[in-house]
Tab-separated table of C-alpha atoms in Angstrom:
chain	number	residue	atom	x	y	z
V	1	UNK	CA	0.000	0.000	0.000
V	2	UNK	CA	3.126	2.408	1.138
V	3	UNK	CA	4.386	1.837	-2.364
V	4	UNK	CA	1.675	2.680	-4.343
V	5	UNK	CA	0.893	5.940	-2.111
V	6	UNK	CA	4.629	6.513	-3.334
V	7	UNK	CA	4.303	5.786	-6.671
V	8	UNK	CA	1.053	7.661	-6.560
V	9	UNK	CA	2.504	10.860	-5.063
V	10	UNK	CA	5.294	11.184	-7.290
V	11	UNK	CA	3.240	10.906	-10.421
V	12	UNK	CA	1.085	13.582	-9.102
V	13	UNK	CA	4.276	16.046	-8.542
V	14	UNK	CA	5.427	15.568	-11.789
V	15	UNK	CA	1.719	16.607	-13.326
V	16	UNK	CA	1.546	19.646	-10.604
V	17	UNK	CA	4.958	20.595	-10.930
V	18	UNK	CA	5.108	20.243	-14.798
V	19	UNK	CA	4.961	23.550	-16.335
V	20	UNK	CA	3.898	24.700	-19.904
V	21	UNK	CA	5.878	26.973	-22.028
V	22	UNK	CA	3.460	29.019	-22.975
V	23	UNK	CA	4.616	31.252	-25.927
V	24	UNK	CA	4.467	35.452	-25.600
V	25	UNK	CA	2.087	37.600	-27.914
V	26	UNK	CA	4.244	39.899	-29.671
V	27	UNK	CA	2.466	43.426	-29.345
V	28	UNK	CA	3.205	46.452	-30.750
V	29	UNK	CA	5.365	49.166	-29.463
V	30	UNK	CA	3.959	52.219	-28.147
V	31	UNK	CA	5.215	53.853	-30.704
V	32	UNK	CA	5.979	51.247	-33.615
V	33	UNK	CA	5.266	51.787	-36.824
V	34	UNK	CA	2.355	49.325	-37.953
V	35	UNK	CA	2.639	47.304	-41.076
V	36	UNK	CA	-0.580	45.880	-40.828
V	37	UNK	CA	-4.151	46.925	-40.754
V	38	UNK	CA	-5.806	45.588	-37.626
V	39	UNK	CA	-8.876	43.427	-38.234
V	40	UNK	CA	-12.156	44.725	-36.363
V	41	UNK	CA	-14.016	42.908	-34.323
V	42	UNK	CA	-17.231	41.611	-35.411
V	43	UNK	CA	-20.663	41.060	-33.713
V	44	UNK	CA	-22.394	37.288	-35.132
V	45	UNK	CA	-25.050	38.710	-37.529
V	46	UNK	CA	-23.417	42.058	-37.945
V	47	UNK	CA	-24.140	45.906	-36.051
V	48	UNK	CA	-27.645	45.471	-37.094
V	49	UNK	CA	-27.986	42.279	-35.058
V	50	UNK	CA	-26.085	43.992	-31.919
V	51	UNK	CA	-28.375	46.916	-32.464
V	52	UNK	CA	-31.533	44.609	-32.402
V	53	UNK	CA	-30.429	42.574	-29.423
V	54	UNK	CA	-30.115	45.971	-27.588
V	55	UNK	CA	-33.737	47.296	-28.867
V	56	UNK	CA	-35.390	43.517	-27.284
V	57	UNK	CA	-33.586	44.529	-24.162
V	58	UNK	CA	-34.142	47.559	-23.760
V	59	UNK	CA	-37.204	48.237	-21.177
V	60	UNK	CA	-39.957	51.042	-22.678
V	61	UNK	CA	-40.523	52.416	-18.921
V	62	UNK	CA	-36.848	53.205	-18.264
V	63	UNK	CA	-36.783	55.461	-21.329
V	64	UNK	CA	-38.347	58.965	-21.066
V	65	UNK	CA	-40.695	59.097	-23.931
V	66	UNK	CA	-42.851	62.359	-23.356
V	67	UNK	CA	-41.754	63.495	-26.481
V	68	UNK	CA	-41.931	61.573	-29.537
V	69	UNK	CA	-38.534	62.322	-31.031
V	70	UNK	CA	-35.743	59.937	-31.972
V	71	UNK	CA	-33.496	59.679	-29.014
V	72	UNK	CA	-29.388	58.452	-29.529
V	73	UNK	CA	-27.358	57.277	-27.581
V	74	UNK	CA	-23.482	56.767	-28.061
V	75	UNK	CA	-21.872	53.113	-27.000
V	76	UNK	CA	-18.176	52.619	-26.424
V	77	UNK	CA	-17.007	49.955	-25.153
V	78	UNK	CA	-13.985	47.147	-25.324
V	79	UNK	CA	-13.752	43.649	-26.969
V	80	UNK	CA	-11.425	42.070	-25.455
V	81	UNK	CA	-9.054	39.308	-26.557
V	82	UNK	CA	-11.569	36.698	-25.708
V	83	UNK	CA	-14.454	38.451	-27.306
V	84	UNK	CA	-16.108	39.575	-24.332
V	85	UNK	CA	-17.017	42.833	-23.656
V	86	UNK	CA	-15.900	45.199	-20.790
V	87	UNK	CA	-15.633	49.093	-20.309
V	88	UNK	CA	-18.525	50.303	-21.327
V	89	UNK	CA	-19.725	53.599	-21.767
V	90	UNK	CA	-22.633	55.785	-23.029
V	91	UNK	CA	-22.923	59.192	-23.866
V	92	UNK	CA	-25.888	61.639	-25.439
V	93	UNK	CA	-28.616	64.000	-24.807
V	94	UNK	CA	-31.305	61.323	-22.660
V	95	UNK	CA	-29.695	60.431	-19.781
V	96	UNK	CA	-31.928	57.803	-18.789
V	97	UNK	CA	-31.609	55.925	-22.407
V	98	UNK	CA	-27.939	56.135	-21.889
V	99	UNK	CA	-28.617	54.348	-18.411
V	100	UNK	CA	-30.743	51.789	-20.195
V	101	UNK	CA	-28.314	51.312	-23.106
V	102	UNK	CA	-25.472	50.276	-20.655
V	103	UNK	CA	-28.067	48.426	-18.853
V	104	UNK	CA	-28.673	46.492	-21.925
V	105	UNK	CA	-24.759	45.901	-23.087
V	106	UNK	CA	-23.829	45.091	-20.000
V	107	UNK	CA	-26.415	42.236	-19.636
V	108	UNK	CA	-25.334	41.019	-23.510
V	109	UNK	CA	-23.288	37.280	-22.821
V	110	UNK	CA	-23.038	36.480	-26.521
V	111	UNK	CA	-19.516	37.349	-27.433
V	112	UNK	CA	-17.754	38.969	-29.824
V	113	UNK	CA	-15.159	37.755	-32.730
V	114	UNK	CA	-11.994	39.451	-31.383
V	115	UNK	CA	-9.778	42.116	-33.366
V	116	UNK	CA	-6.799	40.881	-35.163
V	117	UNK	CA	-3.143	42.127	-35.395
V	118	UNK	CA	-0.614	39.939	-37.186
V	119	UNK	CA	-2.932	36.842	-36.465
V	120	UNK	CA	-3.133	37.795	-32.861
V	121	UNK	CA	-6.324	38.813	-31.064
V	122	UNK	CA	-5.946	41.885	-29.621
V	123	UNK	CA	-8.014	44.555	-27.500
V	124	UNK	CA	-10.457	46.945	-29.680
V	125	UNK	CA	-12.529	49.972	-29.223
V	126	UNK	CA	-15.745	50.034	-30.608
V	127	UNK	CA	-18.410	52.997	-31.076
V	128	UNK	CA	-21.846	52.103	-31.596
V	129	UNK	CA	-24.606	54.572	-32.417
V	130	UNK	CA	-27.767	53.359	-30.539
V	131	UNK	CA	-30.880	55.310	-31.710
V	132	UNK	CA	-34.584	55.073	-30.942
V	133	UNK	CA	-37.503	56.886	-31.793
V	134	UNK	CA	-40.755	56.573	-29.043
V	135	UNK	CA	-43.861	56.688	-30.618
């Protein structure tokens, strides 16, 4: 029994010990000089699909709609290297749609396809218009 514990511990150190190389992403410089065009990121389906799953989330009651007038609101936010999303931001006129809109992109799970750099997913800005007219 003593000498499969053994055996049995020292296979398990050699799996916990064992480390993976694990090889570096090669960003650019600060101030490098960029061959390539970065590749955007993409939503599945397209803006007009991201747009659309923000409109079926977006709650008619948190919206002030006295006036029937088309109402934007400005989205920027990060996809990261994993295509989720993080560091989001709003900005326009309606401060309560802009509350709702980062509500609503906040609450979004379905990810993103990453940006690209030299075959390399990288971090990417995005600004999405978000409009909506109450009727």
């Amino acid at each position: 029994m003593k000498k499969h514990f053994l055996l049995f511990a020292i296979i398990f150190s050699l799996y916990s010990c064992a480390q993976r190389a694990i090889k570096p992403i090669e960003l650019p410089k600060r101030d490098a000089i960029l061959d390539s065009q970065p590749t955007e990121p993409s939503f599945p389906g397209g803006p007009e699909a991201f747009n659309n799953l923000i409109r079926a989330g977006v709650i008619a009651e948190n919206i002030d709609c006295t006036r029937n007038e088309r109402q934007v609101s400005s989205i920027e936010f990060v996809v990261e290297r994993d295509g989720s999303i993080t560091d989001v931001k709003t900005s326009g006129k309606s401060s309560r749609l802009n509350t709702e809109a980062l509500r609503v992109v906040e609450s979004i799970r379905q990810k993103w396809t990453p940006g690209t750099l030299n075959d390399v997913n990288i971090r990417f800005r995005v600004h999405q218009t978000f409009s909506l007219v109450c009727e």
